[in-house]
Short mmCIF file of C-alpha atoms and ligand atoms in Angstrom, two decimals:
data_model
loop_
_atom_site.label_atom_id
_atom_site.label_comp_id
_atom_site.label_asym_id
_atom_site.label_seq_id
_atom_site.Cartn_x
_atom_site.Cartn_y
_atom_site.Cartn_z
CA UNK A 1 1.04 92.01 -48.18
CA UNK A 2 1.10 87.65 -47.77
CA UNK A 3 0.45 87.14 -43.89
CA UNK A 4 3.45 84.35 -44.38
CA UNK A 5 6.22 85.39 -41.43
CA UNK A 6 9.05 87.43 -43.69
CA UNK A 7 12.79 86.30 -43.41
CA UNK A 8 15.25 89.33 -45.53
CA UNK A 9 19.02 88.23 -45.01
CA UNK A 10 22.45 89.31 -46.85
CA UNK A 11 25.38 88.70 -48.61
CA UNK A 12 28.65 91.16 -47.97
CA UNK A 13 28.46 93.12 -50.96
CA UNK A 14 32.11 92.33 -52.50
CA UNK A 15 34.37 94.77 -53.86
CA UNK A 16 34.52 94.74 -57.02
CA UNK A 17 38.46 95.14 -56.85
CA UNK A 18 38.66 91.60 -57.84
CA UNK A 19 37.24 88.85 -59.94
CA UNK A 20 34.81 86.63 -57.61
CA UNK A 21 35.87 83.50 -56.29
CA UNK A 22 36.10 80.84 -53.76
CA UNK A 23 35.46 82.71 -50.46
CA UNK A 24 32.46 84.61 -52.21
CA UNK A 25 30.64 82.44 -53.28
CA UNK A 26 30.91 80.17 -49.97
CA UNK A 27 29.40 83.20 -48.29
CA UNK A 28 26.55 84.13 -51.06
CA UNK A 29 25.55 80.32 -51.22
CA UNK A 30 25.09 79.61 -47.25
CA UNK A 31 22.81 82.60 -47.87
CA UNK A 32 20.80 81.11 -50.68
CA UNK A 33 20.59 77.85 -47.97
CA UNK A 34 19.56 79.82 -45.80
CA UNK A 35 17.12 81.63 -48.43
CA UNK A 36 16.23 77.93 -49.95
CA UNK A 37 15.41 76.23 -46.79
CA UNK A 38 13.04 79.54 -45.11
CA UNK A 39 10.51 80.16 -48.83
CA UNK A 40 9.96 75.67 -48.66
CA UNK A 41 8.78 76.23 -44.57
CA UNK A 42 6.67 79.04 -45.50
CA UNK A 43 8.14 82.33 -45.01
CA UNK A 44 7.85 85.49 -47.00
CA UNK A 45 11.90 85.69 -48.40
CA UNK A 46 14.82 88.45 -49.29
CA UNK A 47 17.04 87.63 -49.60
CA UNK A 48 20.40 89.69 -51.02
CA UNK A 49 23.76 90.32 -52.41
CA UNK A 50 25.71 92.76 -54.92
CA UNK A 51 29.11 94.51 -55.40
CA UNK A 52 30.37 97.11 -52.96
CA UNK A 53 31.99 99.79 -55.91
CA UNK A 54 33.35 102.67 -53.94
CA UNK A 55 36.19 103.81 -52.14
CA UNK A 56 39.61 104.22 -52.79
CA UNK A 57 40.69 100.66 -53.65
CA UNK A 58 38.14 100.63 -55.89
CA UNK A 59 38.90 104.24 -57.52
CA UNK A 60 43.09 102.77 -58.03
CA UNK A 61 42.04 99.39 -59.76
CA UNK A 62 40.17 100.80 -62.12
CA UNK A 63 42.93 103.25 -62.92
CA UNK A 64 45.90 100.35 -62.98
CA UNK A 65 42.96 98.83 -65.02
CA UNK A 66 43.44 102.01 -67.91
CA UNK A 67 39.35 102.41 -67.23
CA UNK A 68 37.27 105.35 -65.10
CA UNK A 69 36.19 103.83 -62.36
CA UNK A 70 31.96 103.12 -63.27
CA UNK A 71 32.85 101.47 -66.63
CA UNK A 72 35.16 99.05 -64.63
CA UNK A 73 32.65 98.09 -62.00
CA UNK A 74 30.00 97.54 -64.34
CA UNK A 75 32.66 95.12 -65.48
CA UNK A 76 33.95 93.33 -62.71
CA UNK A 77 30.08 93.74 -61.03
CA UNK A 78 28.31 92.07 -63.88
CA UNK A 79 30.44 88.90 -63.22
CA UNK A 80 29.46 88.58 -59.61
CA UNK A 81 26.11 89.08 -61.42
CA UNK A 82 27.19 86.41 -63.59
CA UNK A 83 28.43 83.60 -60.77
CA UNK A 84 24.93 84.09 -58.66
CA UNK A 85 23.65 82.55 -62.23
CA UNK A 86 25.92 80.24 -62.17
CA UNK A 87 25.74 78.45 -58.60
CA UNK A 88 21.71 78.86 -59.27
CA UNK A 89 21.85 81.40 -56.32
CA UNK A 90 18.34 82.91 -55.68
CA UNK A 91 18.84 86.13 -54.68
CA UNK A 92 15.40 87.99 -55.07
CA UNK A 93 17.10 91.70 -55.68
CA UNK A 94 21.21 92.63 -56.35
CA UNK A 95 22.40 95.90 -55.45
CA UNK A 96 25.42 98.03 -56.54
CA UNK A 97 26.23 100.53 -54.27
CA UNK A 98 26.83 103.27 -57.33
CA UNK A 99 23.02 103.07 -57.89
CA UNK A 100 20.84 106.29 -57.56
CA UNK A 101 18.27 104.66 -55.32
CA UNK A 102 21.80 103.95 -53.00
CA UNK A 103 23.10 107.53 -53.01
CA UNK A 104 19.70 108.74 -51.56
CA UNK A 105 19.83 106.32 -49.19
CA UNK A 106 23.41 106.45 -47.18
CA UNK A 107 22.61 111.06 -48.11
CA UNK A 108 19.60 110.13 -45.63
CA UNK A 109 21.04 108.26 -43.59
CA UNK A 110 23.60 111.14 -42.70
CA UNK A 111 21.25 113.48 -42.14
CA UNK A 112 19.06 111.19 -39.94
CA UNK A 113 23.01 111.05 -37.62
CA UNK A 114 23.68 114.19 -38.20
CA UNK A 115 19.66 115.57 -37.03
CA UNK A 116 20.77 112.97 -33.91
CA UNK A 117 24.04 114.89 -33.10
CA UNK A 118 26.11 112.29 -33.56
CA UNK A 119 28.39 113.63 -35.90
CA UNK A 120 30.34 116.43 -36.19
CA UNK A 121 33.84 117.81 -38.12
CA UNK A 122 36.95 117.42 -36.71
CA UNK A 123 40.80 116.84 -37.68
CA UNK A 124 42.06 113.36 -38.43
CA UNK A 125 45.97 112.18 -38.26
CA UNK A 126 46.38 108.88 -38.14
CA UNK A 127 47.40 104.96 -40.33
CA UNK A 128 44.82 103.94 -42.42
CA UNK A 129 45.29 100.94 -45.10
CA UNK A 130 43.26 101.41 -48.51
CA UNK A 131 42.92 97.82 -48.60
CA UNK A 132 41.06 97.35 -45.90
CA UNK A 133 39.22 100.39 -46.65
CA UNK A 134 40.36 100.82 -41.95
CA UNK A 135 41.02 103.18 -39.40
CA UNK A 136 43.82 101.34 -37.38
CA UNK A 137 45.40 102.62 -34.04
CA UNK A 138 49.47 103.24 -33.60
CA UNK A 139 48.87 100.02 -30.75
CA UNK A 140 47.24 98.16 -33.42
CA UNK A 141 50.24 98.06 -36.19
CA UNK A 142 51.98 94.74 -36.96
CA UNK A 143 56.08 94.74 -38.10
CA UNK A 144 56.80 93.76 -41.12
CA UNK A 145 59.78 92.56 -43.21
CA UNK A 146 61.84 95.13 -43.67
CA UNK A 147 60.77 96.74 -40.38
CA UNK A 148 57.82 98.42 -42.02
CA UNK A 149 54.64 99.05 -40.17
CA UNK A 150 51.55 97.14 -41.45
CA UNK A 151 47.88 96.66 -40.78
CA UNK A 152 46.60 94.12 -38.65
CA UNK A 153 45.66 92.68 -42.25
CA UNK A 154 48.88 92.39 -43.60
CA UNK A 155 48.46 95.30 -45.39
CA UNK A 156 50.00 98.52 -45.92
CA UNK A 157 49.03 101.21 -44.73
CA UNK A 158 49.43 105.28 -45.30
CA UNK A 159 49.52 108.21 -42.58
CA UNK A 160 46.80 110.16 -43.38
CA UNK A 161 45.70 113.57 -42.00
CA UNK A 162 42.94 115.93 -43.77
CA UNK A 163 39.48 117.31 -42.34
CA UNK A 164 37.46 114.64 -41.50
CA UNK A 165 33.65 113.86 -39.94
CA UNK A 166 33.27 112.04 -36.60
CA UNK A 167 30.71 109.62 -36.15
CA UNK A 168 30.60 109.26 -32.18
CA UNK A 169 31.04 105.72 -31.98
CA UNK A 170 31.97 105.97 -27.95
CA UNK A 171 28.55 106.94 -26.92
CA UNK A 172 27.13 103.04 -28.64
CA UNK A 173 29.62 101.34 -25.73
CA UNK A 174 26.95 100.28 -23.23
CA UNK A 175 23.83 99.78 -25.40
CA UNK A 176 26.33 97.93 -27.94
CA UNK A 177 27.26 95.74 -24.77
CA UNK A 178 23.01 94.91 -24.09
CA UNK A 179 22.79 94.27 -27.66
CA UNK A 180 25.18 91.60 -27.93
CA UNK A 181 23.40 89.99 -24.96
CA UNK A 182 20.21 89.71 -26.71
CA UNK A 183 18.07 87.16 -27.09
CA UNK A 184 17.92 84.72 -29.31
CA UNK A 185 21.67 85.83 -30.52
CA UNK A 186 22.41 88.86 -32.54
CA UNK A 187 26.05 88.05 -32.82
CA UNK A 188 27.47 84.07 -34.00
CA UNK A 189 29.24 82.04 -33.41
CA UNK A 190 29.71 82.60 -29.13
CA UNK A 191 33.65 83.39 -29.99
CA UNK A 192 33.09 85.74 -32.67
CA UNK A 193 31.07 87.39 -29.78
CA UNK A 194 33.41 87.19 -27.48
CA UNK A 195 35.63 88.73 -29.12
CA UNK A 196 33.52 91.13 -30.17
CA UNK A 197 32.59 92.21 -26.61
CA UNK A 198 35.58 92.02 -25.49
CA UNK A 199 37.18 94.80 -28.17
CA UNK A 200 33.43 97.07 -27.63
CA UNK A 201 34.29 96.45 -23.60
CA UNK A 202 38.48 98.23 -24.99
CA UNK A 203 36.64 101.22 -24.87
CA UNK A 204 35.08 102.78 -28.53
CA UNK A 205 37.04 106.01 -30.36
CA UNK A 206 34.83 107.73 -33.12
CA UNK A 207 34.94 106.96 -35.58
CA UNK A 208 36.47 108.85 -39.28
CA UNK A 209 33.59 108.83 -41.20
CA UNK A 210 34.62 111.16 -44.68
CA UNK A 211 38.28 111.57 -46.43
CA UNK A 212 38.82 114.50 -48.76
CA UNK A 213 41.25 112.93 -50.78
CA UNK A 214 39.26 111.30 -53.46
CA UNK A 215 35.81 111.73 -55.03
CA UNK A 216 35.40 107.75 -56.20
CA UNK A 217 32.18 107.73 -53.78
CA UNK A 218 28.64 109.22 -51.73
CA UNK A 219 29.64 113.46 -50.64
CA UNK A 220 28.51 114.42 -48.04
CA UNK A 221 25.32 116.40 -48.87
CA UNK A 222 25.57 119.96 -47.89
CA UNK A 223 29.42 119.41 -48.19
CA UNK A 224 30.64 118.19 -50.81
CA UNK A 225 34.51 118.19 -50.43
CA UNK A 226 33.64 115.14 -48.81
CA UNK A 227 33.59 111.42 -49.57
CA UNK A 228 31.44 109.07 -47.31
CA UNK A 229 33.98 106.43 -45.51
CA UNK A 230 33.01 104.16 -48.31
CA UNK A 231 31.98 101.78 -45.25
CA UNK A 232 29.18 104.22 -44.51
CA UNK A 233 28.17 103.50 -47.42
CA UNK A 234 28.52 100.01 -47.95
CA UNK A 235 26.76 98.83 -45.21
CA UNK A 236 24.11 101.32 -46.13
CA UNK A 237 23.41 98.77 -48.38
CA UNK A 238 21.24 96.71 -46.28
CA UNK A 239 18.42 98.84 -45.54
CA UNK A 240 18.84 100.67 -48.84
CA UNK A 241 17.37 97.46 -50.84
CA UNK A 242 14.22 97.18 -48.51
CA UNK A 243 13.84 100.16 -49.49
CA UNK A 244 15.18 103.44 -46.59
CA UNK A 245 15.01 106.11 -46.50
CA UNK A 246 10.70 105.09 -47.33
CA UNK A 247 10.50 104.20 -43.79
CA UNK A 248 6.87 103.78 -43.72
CA UNK A 249 6.54 101.45 -47.05
CA UNK A 250 5.63 97.81 -46.47
CA UNK A 251 9.21 96.98 -48.25
CA UNK A 252 10.42 98.83 -45.25
CA UNK A 253 8.07 97.15 -43.13
CA UNK A 254 7.93 93.36 -43.68
CA UNK A 255 12.01 92.62 -44.14
CA UNK A 256 13.71 95.39 -41.85
CA UNK A 257 14.77 94.58 -38.91
CA UNK A 258 16.78 91.62 -41.26
CA UNK A 259 17.30 88.63 -40.42
CA UNK A 260 21.08 86.97 -41.16
CA UNK A 261 24.12 89.30 -42.08
CA UNK A 262 26.27 87.10 -42.84
CA UNK A 263 30.21 87.33 -44.14
CA UNK A 264 33.48 86.38 -43.75
CA UNK A 265 35.33 86.98 -39.71
CA UNK A 266 37.26 89.15 -41.33
CA UNK A 267 34.98 92.13 -41.62
CA UNK A 268 32.62 91.30 -38.06
CA UNK A 269 33.71 94.44 -36.71
CA UNK A 270 31.74 96.21 -39.54
CA UNK A 271 29.26 94.70 -38.79
CA UNK A 272 28.52 93.53 -35.64
CA UNK A 273 29.62 96.77 -34.83
CA UNK A 274 29.62 100.12 -36.27
CA UNK A 275 26.87 99.14 -38.59
CA UNK A 276 24.13 98.57 -35.71
CA UNK A 277 25.62 101.63 -33.48
CA UNK A 278 24.95 104.32 -36.71
CA UNK A 279 21.26 102.19 -36.79
CA UNK A 280 20.92 103.42 -33.46
CA UNK A 281 22.63 106.32 -33.88
CA UNK A 282 19.91 106.39 -36.66
CA UNK A 283 16.73 105.60 -34.68
CA UNK A 284 17.14 102.13 -36.96
CA UNK A 285 16.68 98.72 -35.35
CA UNK A 286 19.20 96.76 -35.68
CA UNK A 287 19.43 93.58 -37.50
CA UNK A 288 18.71 90.75 -35.59
CA UNK A 289 21.88 88.22 -36.39
CA UNK A 290 24.86 88.93 -37.43
CA UNK A 291 27.04 85.34 -38.49
CA UNK A 292 30.96 85.24 -39.48
CA UNK A 293 31.98 81.86 -41.36
CA UNK A 294 35.25 80.89 -41.23
CA UNK A 295 37.89 80.61 -43.67
CA UNK A 296 38.82 78.45 -46.83
CA UNK A 297 42.66 78.07 -47.42
CA UNK A 298 43.23 75.80 -50.28
CA UNK A 299 44.90 72.12 -50.28
CA UNK A 300 46.54 73.83 -46.74
CA UNK A 301 47.51 77.08 -47.61
CA UNK A 302 46.40 81.02 -47.39
CA UNK A 303 44.36 82.21 -51.17
CA UNK A 304 46.05 84.42 -52.68
CA UNK A 305 46.60 85.64 -56.04
CA UNK A 306 50.52 85.89 -55.38
CA UNK A 307 50.41 82.28 -54.26
CA UNK A 308 48.66 81.85 -57.57
CA UNK A 309 46.36 79.44 -55.60
CA UNK A 310 43.12 81.76 -56.20
CA UNK A 311 40.16 79.01 -56.10
CA UNK A 312 37.70 79.32 -59.75
CA UNK A 313 33.82 78.16 -58.75
CA UNK A 314 33.95 78.77 -61.73
CA UNK A 315 36.34 76.08 -62.63
CA UNK A 316 35.85 74.00 -60.22
CA UNK A 317 32.38 73.64 -61.11
CA UNK A 318 32.38 73.03 -64.42
CA UNK A 319 34.58 69.90 -62.58
CA UNK A 320 32.72 67.98 -60.10
CA UNK A 321 28.84 69.79 -60.77
CA UNK A 322 27.59 71.89 -59.49
CA UNK A 323 25.22 70.32 -56.91
CA UNK A 324 27.88 68.20 -55.83
CA UNK A 325 30.41 71.32 -54.67
CA UNK A 326 27.19 73.23 -53.08
CA UNK A 327 27.37 69.98 -50.97
CA UNK A 328 30.47 70.07 -50.89
CA UNK A 329 31.11 73.66 -49.39
CA UNK A 330 28.16 73.64 -46.71
CA UNK A 331 29.40 69.55 -45.37
CA UNK A 332 32.74 69.48 -45.04
CA UNK A 333 33.29 72.24 -41.99
CA UNK A 334 31.47 72.87 -39.43
CA UNK A 335 29.72 76.72 -40.71
CA UNK A 336 31.44 79.10 -38.99
CA UNK A 337 34.74 77.68 -38.64
CA UNK A 338 37.95 77.67 -40.76
CA UNK A 339 37.84 74.66 -43.38
CA UNK A 340 40.48 73.57 -46.50
CA UNK A 341 39.66 72.93 -49.64
CA UNK A 342 41.06 69.94 -50.53
CA UNK A 343 40.82 68.08 -54.03
CA UNK A 344 40.77 64.58 -52.52
CA UNK A 345 38.00 65.50 -49.70
CA UNK A 346 35.47 66.99 -52.52
CA UNK A 347 35.99 63.32 -54.40
CA UNK A 348 35.37 61.60 -51.22
CA UNK A 349 32.39 63.38 -50.25
CA UNK A 350 31.21 62.91 -53.84
CA UNK A 351 31.33 59.14 -53.93
CA UNK A 352 30.87 57.71 -50.41
CA UNK A 353 28.18 60.16 -49.68
CA UNK A 354 26.55 61.16 -52.71
CA UNK A 355 27.62 58.38 -55.44
CA UNK A 356 27.25 55.78 -52.30
CA UNK A 357 25.58 56.20 -50.06
CA UNK A 358 22.44 58.46 -51.39
CA UNK A 359 22.76 58.37 -55.58
CA UNK A 360 23.14 54.28 -54.81
CA UNK A 361 19.46 53.87 -52.13
CA UNK A 362 17.25 55.92 -55.63
CA UNK A 363 18.39 53.99 -58.39
CA UNK A 364 18.90 50.64 -56.91
CA UNK A 365 15.25 50.70 -55.10
CA UNK A 366 13.36 53.02 -57.96
CA UNK A 367 15.23 50.95 -60.57
CA UNK A 368 13.32 47.76 -58.35
CA UNK A 369 9.73 49.17 -58.33
CA UNK A 370 10.10 50.02 -62.04
CA UNK A 371 10.81 46.32 -62.89
CA UNK A 372 9.03 44.81 -60.05
CA UNK A 373 6.50 46.47 -59.85
CA UNK A 374 5.50 46.59 -63.48
CA UNK A 375 6.25 50.06 -63.22
CA UNK A 376 4.16 51.57 -60.80
CA UNK A 377 4.59 52.81 -57.59
CA UNK A 378 3.76 49.87 -54.76
CA UNK A 379 1.19 49.50 -52.08
CA UNK A 380 2.23 48.94 -49.24
CA UNK A 381 1.04 46.02 -46.62
CA UNK A 382 1.26 46.41 -43.05
CA UNK A 383 4.47 48.90 -41.55
CA UNK A 384 6.32 45.89 -39.50
CA UNK A 385 8.48 47.80 -36.10
CA UNK A 386 11.61 48.37 -39.06
CA UNK A 387 9.84 49.75 -41.37
CA UNK A 388 8.31 52.29 -38.93
CA UNK A 389 10.72 53.02 -37.51
CA UNK A 390 13.00 54.11 -40.61
CA UNK A 391 9.24 55.90 -42.06
CA UNK A 392 9.55 57.99 -37.87
CA UNK A 393 13.55 58.73 -37.86
CA UNK A 394 12.27 60.77 -41.34
CA UNK A 395 9.64 61.68 -39.89
CA UNK A 396 10.83 63.51 -37.62
CA UNK A 397 13.45 64.98 -39.60
CA UNK A 398 11.76 68.12 -40.41
CA UNK A 399 12.29 69.64 -37.26
CA UNK A 400 16.27 68.77 -35.85
CA UNK A 401 17.22 70.45 -39.79
CA UNK A 402 15.57 73.32 -38.13
CA UNK A 403 16.73 73.49 -35.50
CA UNK A 404 19.63 73.51 -36.94
CA UNK A 405 19.12 75.97 -39.69
CA UNK A 406 18.17 78.08 -36.86
CA UNK A 407 21.40 78.87 -35.61
CA UNK A 408 23.06 78.29 -38.90
CA UNK A 409 24.44 75.41 -38.16
CA UNK A 410 24.33 74.29 -41.98
CA UNK A 411 26.75 71.25 -41.69
CA UNK A 412 24.72 69.67 -38.74
CA UNK A 413 21.27 70.04 -40.97
CA UNK A 414 23.69 67.89 -43.33
CA UNK A 415 24.05 65.43 -41.51
CA UNK A 416 20.99 64.39 -39.34
CA UNK A 417 19.52 63.66 -42.52
CA UNK A 418 22.15 61.77 -43.59
CA UNK A 419 22.31 59.57 -40.03
CA UNK A 420 18.78 58.89 -41.65
CA UNK A 421 20.32 57.68 -45.33
CA UNK A 422 22.63 55.61 -43.96
CA UNK A 423 20.59 53.66 -42.18
CA UNK A 424 17.54 53.55 -45.52
CA UNK A 425 21.13 52.00 -46.88
CA UNK A 426 21.03 49.53 -43.56
CA UNK A 427 17.19 48.65 -44.27
CA UNK A 428 18.06 47.86 -47.46
CA UNK A 429 20.05 46.26 -47.12
CA UNK A 430 18.75 43.89 -43.92
CA UNK A 431 15.48 43.58 -45.59
CA UNK A 432 16.93 42.52 -48.99
CA UNK A 433 13.53 42.87 -51.53
CA UNK A 434 15.39 41.74 -53.75
CA UNK A 435 15.51 38.55 -52.31
CA UNK A 436 12.26 38.18 -51.55
CA UNK A 437 10.77 39.04 -55.53
CA UNK A 438 9.49 35.36 -55.74
CA UNK A 439 9.39 33.81 -52.49
CA UNK A 440 7.44 37.22 -50.52
CA UNK A 441 6.41 39.59 -53.36
CA UNK A 442 4.17 41.68 -50.68
CA UNK A 443 7.02 41.78 -48.43
CA UNK A 444 9.48 43.25 -51.21
CA UNK A 445 6.10 45.70 -52.49
CA UNK A 446 6.40 47.59 -48.47
CA UNK A 447 9.91 47.43 -48.29
CA UNK A 448 10.72 49.44 -51.74
CA UNK A 449 7.77 51.29 -50.83
CA UNK A 450 9.47 52.82 -47.45
CA UNK A 451 12.09 53.24 -49.31
CA UNK A 452 11.22 55.42 -51.70
CA UNK A 453 9.20 57.20 -49.20
CA UNK A 454 12.12 57.78 -47.48
CA UNK A 455 13.74 59.41 -50.19
CA UNK A 456 11.19 61.06 -50.66
CA UNK A 457 10.95 63.45 -47.51
CA UNK A 458 15.33 63.28 -48.11
CA UNK A 459 14.46 64.17 -51.78
CA UNK A 460 12.23 67.24 -50.29
CA UNK A 461 14.55 68.54 -47.91
CA UNK A 462 17.76 68.07 -49.90
CA UNK A 463 16.44 70.97 -52.32
CA UNK A 464 17.98 73.71 -50.39
CA UNK A 465 21.81 72.56 -50.74
CA UNK A 466 20.99 71.06 -54.49
CA UNK A 467 17.83 72.00 -56.22
CA UNK A 468 18.68 70.50 -59.48
CA UNK A 469 19.44 66.67 -57.44
CA UNK A 470 16.63 67.24 -55.37
CA UNK A 471 13.91 68.08 -57.96
CA UNK A 472 15.45 64.89 -59.99
CA UNK A 473 15.24 62.87 -58.03
CA UNK A 474 11.22 64.88 -56.99
CA UNK A 475 10.88 64.39 -60.56
CA UNK A 476 11.12 60.38 -61.05
CA UNK A 477 9.15 60.29 -57.30
CA UNK A 478 6.22 61.36 -59.65
CA UNK A 479 5.69 63.74 -56.49
CA UNK A 480 3.91 67.30 -58.42
CA UNK A 481 5.87 70.62 -58.20
CA UNK A 482 3.28 71.72 -55.52
CA UNK A 483 3.90 69.04 -52.86
CA UNK A 484 7.38 69.63 -52.51
CA UNK A 485 7.29 72.36 -49.35
CA UNK A 486 8.16 71.09 -46.12
CA UNK A 487 4.20 70.78 -45.38
CA UNK A 488 4.88 67.67 -47.39
CA UNK A 489 7.47 66.50 -45.13
CA UNK A 490 6.20 64.02 -42.16
CA UNK A 491 3.69 60.94 -41.95
CA UNK A 492 0.42 63.17 -43.66
CA UNK A 493 1.25 62.52 -47.62
CA UNK A 494 3.09 59.51 -47.86
CA UNK A 495 4.12 58.85 -51.34
CA UNK A 496 0.77 58.15 -53.55
CA UNK A 497 0.57 54.20 -54.25
CA UNK A 498 -0.19 53.62 -57.98
CA UNK A 499 1.06 56.48 -59.53
CA UNK A 500 3.31 55.32 -62.87
CA UNK A 501 7.09 55.94 -62.56
CA UNK A 502 9.94 55.67 -65.55
CA UNK A 503 13.14 53.86 -65.81
CA UNK A 504 15.08 56.49 -63.15
CA UNK A 505 18.42 57.81 -64.06
CA UNK A 506 20.90 58.04 -62.26
CA UNK A 507 20.93 61.35 -59.81
CA UNK A 508 24.67 61.47 -58.22
CA UNK A 509 27.02 59.70 -60.86
CA UNK A 510 31.12 58.20 -58.97
CA UNK A 511 33.22 60.90 -59.81
CA UNK A 512 36.62 59.43 -61.33
CA UNK A 513 40.41 60.93 -61.62
CA UNK A 514 41.92 60.66 -64.72
O1 ME8 O 601 35.10 92.98 -47.17
N1 ME8 O 601 37.09 82.57 -47.08
O2 ME8 O 601 34.46 92.66 -49.95
P1 ME8 O 601 35.48 91.46 -49.93
C1 ME8 O 601 35.70 82.55 -46.62
N2 ME8 O 601 33.38 94.91 -50.10
N3 ME8 O 601 35.05 84.30 -47.01
C2 ME8 O 601 35.93 84.19 -48.41
C3 ME8 O 601 36.83 84.52 -48.33
C4 ME8 O 601 37.46 82.63 -48.00
N4 ME8 O 601 39.27 82.74 -48.01
N5 ME8 O 601 37.56 85.17 -48.78
C5 ME8 O 601 36.11 86.30 -48.85
C6 ME8 O 601 34.18 93.78 -48.20
N6 ME8 O 601 35.82 85.55 -48.13
C7 ME8 O 601 33.57 94.27 -48.34
C8 ME8 O 601 31.64 93.97 -47.32
S1 ME8 O 601 29.09 94.84 -46.93
C9 ME8 O 601 29.57 96.06 -46.31
C10 ME8 O 601 31.01 95.74 -47.32
C11 ME8 O 601 34.31 86.07 -48.38
O3 ME8 O 601 34.99 91.99 -51.27
C12 ME8 O 601 33.78 86.57 -46.51
O4 ME8 O 601 32.53 86.48 -47.12
O5 ME8 O 601 36.24 91.68 -49.81
C13 ME8 O 601 33.93 88.04 -46.69
O6 ME8 O 601 33.85 88.86 -45.44
C14 ME8 O 601 33.78 88.06 -47.89
O7 ME8 O 601 33.84 87.92 -49.21
C15 ME8 O 601 34.90 89.99 -47.77
O8 ME8 O 601 34.53 90.17 -49.30
#
């Protein structure tokens, strides 16, 4: 293989009962940013997303749409693929749980668990929520408006009594608790880790892992009256895409265990409790990290179809621009916390951070180089202390940004970059290159060169967040395509003087609300 270190990141696979909305786009975007960052930082990356197509919920939605389950899945899954292309996501694979490779993988995992004595046949009697595709104990239920019992998520429940296979989850308590204490952290943010720990230390019951009352799923090997519980099927996608059951394949050896499973906090328990336990049971290492991010609301309200306030990512990108939306989503909310989507907050970010701060700095300095330096990148004179200070701030960015990205603090990585952008604006204003044109053209050239060098480094660093805009900036600076990796950051690869420039065009327009 490549000799590079590897990095494997996954999104949840999304249910096809519903079309993609901002929440789905958000998770996949965060993974895209991580994947792009790691590629630029010299890693061999595999970035996976896809759709979760089995289970009762999908079966019911298909019936309601008057389609066969597969026909229905084909249509909605395609919509998720279109979203990925539209949002410029760089996923390396798109998995559908209805694919043959996945069925083979699920059945192999099942057999392994059975061989290892972790699966047994019994009877299940209890509450099930189709919307959550989850079983709930009596003491977890909440009261609905009309006195009816509901799942803790507010979803309707039904009483289920049927023969079922069980997974010996109870046997994994200690191993799981140990797993949560390993370093680097296996569950982030910390508050979420504590939640999971307290759930597990409260005692685990064996998990029902098959159903007999519907058909849309992967049959249990050797007993096809039973369909695998949709979560065992869904979670397995992460190893399917890495080549399972071929554990000797180059791909599996390179990419498993995955580096990060990213998801919303709603499905943390499945990823941080059930999934590592299944893997441990099969003798496979669990993923190195599960990261559960927060929940978006819309102008302060819960996002839901019934409230009619679902945010369509296609629409907001049409209105505000792709890179603008990508920047906003990653910058506005500390990654891991809940966040609120508001038009005003979006417009503020576009106009202040992008148009004013970075956009103006680039446009003003590059236009001056074009006009006042005969259209070529000037040769700088000796650097003053002020020049050295701002250059060294930019040179130090990669280490800082990397530190934040390593713990998925994506917003913080942007804060430190924008601190340098803002300092560079201060530098530019203080040294007034426009006033030096006649009095001291050599000093003007140095100030412009230093500013352009800051933009070069910022342009390289923001590629994961805003790939198109970063490309435009780097094109304007005439940085060759093979000189845009993170190995080009710092003082060893300063801008080449003497390069012919073109008249720059603004990269970050102001948003004017009609
Ligand atoms: O749970 N804010 O699929 P799903 C932030 N198929 N993120 C949100 C969000 C919001 N308001 N709404 C949705 C499933 N998400 C299973 C997963 S994985 C083996 C199987 C995002 O279509 C967030 O990532 O319901 C959440 O975890 C996911 O969509 C749920 O997607």
